[in-house]
mmCIF file of C-alpha atoms in Angstrom:
data_model
loop_
_atom_site.group_PDB
_atom_site.id
_atom_site.type_symbol
_atom_site.label_atom_id
_atom_site.label_comp_id
_atom_site.label_asym_id
_atom_site.label_seq_id
_atom_site.Cartn_x
_atom_site.Cartn_y
_atom_site.Cartn_z
ATOM 1 C CA UNK A 1 -1.322 -12.715 -7.927
ATOM 2 C CA UNK A 2 0.981 -15.664 -7.305
ATOM 3 C CA UNK A 3 3.380 -14.582 -10.062
ATOM 4 C CA UNK A 4 3.460 -10.930 -8.984
ATOM 5 C CA UNK A 5 3.774 -11.821 -5.301
ATOM 6 C CA UNK A 6 6.693 -14.090 -6.174
ATOM 7 C CA UNK A 7 8.432 -11.183 -7.872
ATOM 8 C CA UNK A 8 7.790 -9.005 -4.826
ATOM 9 C CA UNK A 9 9.280 -11.613 -2.499
ATOM 10 C CA UNK A 10 12.299 -12.026 -4.779
ATOM 11 C CA UNK A 11 12.940 -8.269 -4.862
ATOM 12 C CA UNK A 12 12.059 -7.298 -1.281
ATOM 13 C CA UNK A 13 13.353 -10.256 0.726
ATOM 14 C CA UNK A 14 17.071 -9.463 0.309
ATOM 15 C CA UNK A 15 16.426 -5.880 1.466
ATOM 16 C CA UNK A 16 14.193 -6.788 4.415
ATOM 17 C CA UNK A 17 15.702 -10.075 5.630
ATOM 18 C CA UNK A 18 17.715 -9.585 8.781
ATOM 19 C CA UNK A 19 16.025 -6.266 9.544
ATOM 20 C CA UNK A 20 13.725 -6.067 12.555
ATOM 21 C CA UNK A 21 10.451 -5.844 10.636
ATOM 22 C CA UNK A 22 7.443 -5.976 12.955
ATOM 23 C CA UNK A 23 4.841 -6.647 10.253
ATOM 24 C CA UNK A 24 3.417 -5.845 6.844
ATOM 25 C CA UNK A 25 0.462 -3.525 6.250
ATOM 26 C CA UNK A 26 -1.300 -3.854 2.894
ATOM 27 C CA UNK A 27 -2.912 -0.675 1.564
ATOM 28 C CA UNK A 28 -6.546 -1.120 2.583
ATOM 29 C CA UNK A 29 -9.550 -0.893 0.303
ATOM 30 C CA UNK A 30 -12.739 0.886 1.261
ATOM 31 C CA UNK A 31 -15.365 -1.703 2.346
ATOM 32 C CA UNK A 32 -17.554 -0.917 -0.677
ATOM 33 C CA UNK A 33 -14.695 -1.470 -3.135
ATOM 34 C CA UNK A 34 -13.641 -4.627 -1.294
ATOM 35 C CA UNK A 35 -17.168 -6.036 -1.649
ATOM 36 C CA UNK A 36 -17.112 -5.197 -5.364
ATOM 37 C CA UNK A 37 -13.720 -6.860 -5.943
ATOM 38 C CA UNK A 38 -14.168 -9.603 -3.338
ATOM 39 C CA UNK A 39 -10.484 -9.311 -2.373
ATOM 40 C CA UNK A 40 -7.754 -6.778 -1.638
ATOM 41 C CA UNK A 41 -4.960 -7.101 -4.184
ATOM 42 C CA UNK A 42 -2.402 -5.569 -1.807
ATOM 43 C CA UNK A 43 -3.189 -8.245 0.798
ATOM 44 C CA UNK A 44 -2.756 -11.008 -1.768
ATOM 45 C CA UNK A 45 0.602 -9.566 -2.786
ATOM 46 C CA UNK A 46 1.785 -8.986 0.789
ATOM 47 C CA UNK A 47 0.913 -12.364 2.319
ATOM 48 C CA UNK A 48 3.746 -14.388 0.688
ATOM 49 C CA UNK A 49 6.265 -11.710 1.699
ATOM 50 C CA UNK A 50 4.996 -11.733 5.285
ATOM 51 C CA UNK A 51 5.338 -15.521 5.344
ATOM 52 C CA UNK A 52 8.854 -15.378 3.873
ATOM 53 C CA UNK A 53 9.886 -12.844 6.529
ATOM 54 C CA UNK A 54 8.088 -14.713 9.328
ATOM 55 C CA UNK A 55 6.143 -11.603 10.356
ATOM 56 C CA UNK A 56 2.407 -10.924 10.625
ATOM 57 C CA UNK A 57 0.283 -9.413 7.898
ATOM 58 C CA UNK A 58 -1.619 -6.691 9.769
ATOM 59 C CA UNK A 59 -4.678 -5.664 7.784
ATOM 60 C CA UNK A 60 -6.808 -4.318 10.624
ATOM 61 C CA UNK A 61 -4.853 -1.350 12.071
ATOM 62 C CA UNK A 62 -5.175 1.041 9.119
ATOM 63 C CA UNK A 63 -8.613 1.463 7.575
ATOM 64 C CA UNK A 64 -9.761 3.208 4.452
ATOM 65 C CA UNK A 65 -12.386 5.480 5.954
ATOM 66 C CA UNK A 66 -13.299 7.394 2.783
ATOM 67 C CA UNK A 67 -14.328 6.023 -0.575
ATOM 68 C CA UNK A 68 -12.021 7.896 -2.927
ATOM 69 C CA UNK A 69 -11.954 8.430 -6.660
ATOM 70 C CA UNK A 70 -9.817 6.092 -8.725
ATOM 71 C CA UNK A 71 -6.241 7.406 -8.517
ATOM 72 C CA UNK A 72 -5.458 6.360 -12.102
ATOM 73 C CA UNK A 73 -7.670 9.162 -13.434
ATOM 74 C CA UNK A 74 -5.999 11.917 -11.389
ATOM 75 C CA UNK A 75 -2.885 14.053 -11.715
ATOM 76 C CA UNK A 76 -0.223 14.310 -8.976
ATOM 77 C CA UNK A 77 -1.896 17.107 -6.976
ATOM 78 C CA UNK A 78 -5.356 15.540 -7.266
ATOM 79 C CA UNK A 79 -3.997 12.170 -6.090
ATOM 80 C CA UNK A 80 -2.519 13.721 -2.947
ATOM 81 C CA UNK A 81 -5.761 15.546 -2.158
ATOM 82 C CA UNK A 82 -7.828 12.458 -2.966
ATOM 83 C CA UNK A 83 -6.181 10.310 -0.279
ATOM 84 C CA UNK A 84 -5.278 13.046 2.216
ATOM 85 C CA UNK A 85 -7.906 11.900 4.745
ATOM 86 C CA UNK A 86 -8.826 8.555 3.214
ATOM 87 C CA UNK A 87 -7.127 6.425 5.887
ATOM 88 C CA UNK A 88 -7.452 6.219 9.633
ATOM 89 C CA UNK A 89 -6.252 4.102 12.554
ATOM 90 C CA UNK A 90 -8.206 1.301 14.175
ATOM 91 C CA UNK A 91 -7.731 -0.551 17.420
ATOM 92 C CA UNK A 92 -5.843 0.052 20.601
ATOM 93 C CA UNK A 93 -2.157 -0.168 21.252
ATOM 94 C CA UNK A 94 0.914 1.377 19.782
ATOM 95 C CA UNK A 95 2.897 0.038 16.845
ATOM 96 C CA UNK A 96 6.623 0.238 17.468
ATOM 97 C CA UNK A 97 9.539 -0.563 15.259
ATOM 98 C CA UNK A 98 9.816 -1.069 11.519
ATOM 99 C CA UNK A 99 6.674 -1.637 9.421
ATOM 100 C CA UNK A 100 6.359 -2.352 5.710
ATOM 101 C CA UNK A 101 3.522 -0.933 3.596
ATOM 102 C CA UNK A 102 2.667 -3.045 0.539
ATOM 103 C CA UNK A 103 0.754 -1.773 -2.494
ATOM 104 C CA UNK A 104 0.226 -3.037 -6.013
ATOM 105 C CA UNK A 105 1.276 0.072 -7.972
ATOM 106 C CA UNK A 106 3.229 3.132 -6.864
ATOM 107 C CA UNK A 107 2.667 6.176 -9.052
ATOM 108 C CA UNK A 108 3.068 9.429 -7.132
ATOM 109 C CA UNK A 109 3.426 7.819 -3.700
ATOM 110 C CA UNK A 110 0.372 9.678 -2.373
ATOM 111 C CA UNK A 111 -1.417 6.538 -1.174
ATOM 112 C CA UNK A 112 1.699 5.048 0.427
ATOM 113 C CA UNK A 113 2.410 8.386 2.126
ATOM 114 C CA UNK A 114 -1.136 8.599 3.497
ATOM 115 C CA UNK A 115 -0.967 5.047 4.908
ATOM 116 C CA UNK A 116 2.509 5.731 6.311
ATOM 117 C CA UNK A 117 1.209 8.851 8.039
ATOM 118 C CA UNK A 118 -1.376 6.738 9.895
ATOM 119 C CA UNK A 119 1.321 4.236 10.886
ATOM 120 C CA UNK A 120 3.439 7.093 12.241
ATOM 121 C CA UNK A 121 0.465 8.312 14.301
ATOM 122 C CA UNK A 122 0.150 4.755 15.650
ATOM 123 C CA UNK A 123 3.801 4.897 16.749
ATOM 124 C CA UNK A 124 5.782 3.202 13.973
ATOM 125 C CA UNK A 125 9.432 4.241 14.126
ATOM 126 C CA UNK A 126 10.425 3.235 10.596
ATOM 127 C CA UNK A 127 8.328 2.581 7.497
ATOM 128 C CA UNK A 128 9.398 1.000 4.243
ATOM 129 C CA UNK A 129 7.142 0.884 1.187
ATOM 130 C CA UNK A 130 7.205 -1.907 -1.367
ATOM 131 C CA UNK A 131 5.057 -2.145 -4.493
ATOM 132 C CA UNK A 132 4.919 -4.611 -7.340
ATOM 133 C CA UNK A 133 5.056 -1.947 -10.051
ATOM 134 C CA UNK A 134 5.897 1.727 -10.362
ATOM 135 C CA UNK A 135 4.580 4.140 -12.942
ATOM 136 C CA UNK A 136 7.510 5.979 -14.471
ATOM 137 C CA UNK A 137 7.762 9.745 -14.669
ATOM 138 C CA UNK A 138 7.026 9.622 -18.382
ATOM 139 C CA UNK A 139 3.569 8.227 -17.719
ATOM 140 C CA UNK A 140 1.062 9.931 -19.938
ATOM 141 C CA UNK A 141 -1.702 12.259 -18.841
ATOM 142 C CA UNK A 142 -4.716 10.923 -16.936
ATOM 143 C CA UNK A 143 -6.681 8.733 -19.290
ATOM 144 C CA UNK A 144 -3.639 8.305 -21.512
ATOM 145 C CA UNK A 145 -1.395 5.282 -21.820
ATOM 146 C CA UNK A 146 0.981 4.954 -18.858
ATOM 147 C CA UNK A 147 4.480 3.528 -19.002
ATOM 148 C CA UNK A 148 5.076 0.888 -16.306
ATOM 149 C CA UNK A 149 8.208 -0.686 -14.972
ATOM 150 C CA UNK A 150 8.626 -3.362 -12.308
ATOM 151 C CA UNK A 151 9.893 -2.167 -8.946
#
C-alpha cells in the first residue's frame, strides 16, 4: 500500500495542489467485506494523498449499502447495474466545493460514477476521480487475463 499510495501522491499532487479541494472520499467497502479484509484498500491509498494536500479523508459520508458481486467478474453493463444502488449518503450537512474520489482500480468507471452520484446528491460542486491503476480497453473477457496500466 505504501508503494502504490506513493505513486498516487506523485501523480495526483501536481494536478490537485493549489485547487480548492475540500476532502478525499475513498470508495467504501460493504461492512461484511471490510470485516473479511480487515481494511479498506481505497482508504489506505487515499490517506497519504489527503495528508499531502492538507485536507480531510472523509470515509463516513458515503456508505456501501448493498453487498455487490465482485466487479472483476462482470462485463461493462453488468458492472453499472451491479453498483447502481450500492452506495448511499450518511450524516447531516451539505458537502460543497471540490471533492476527490479515490479507488484502487478504475475499469469501466461504474463504481466511481456511483460514488460521485452520491456526492452530487450531498451537494458537491466538482468531483475528481483518482485511481492507482486503470484497466485498459483491451482487457480480456471476464475471467480472462486483464491488461493493466498505471494511472
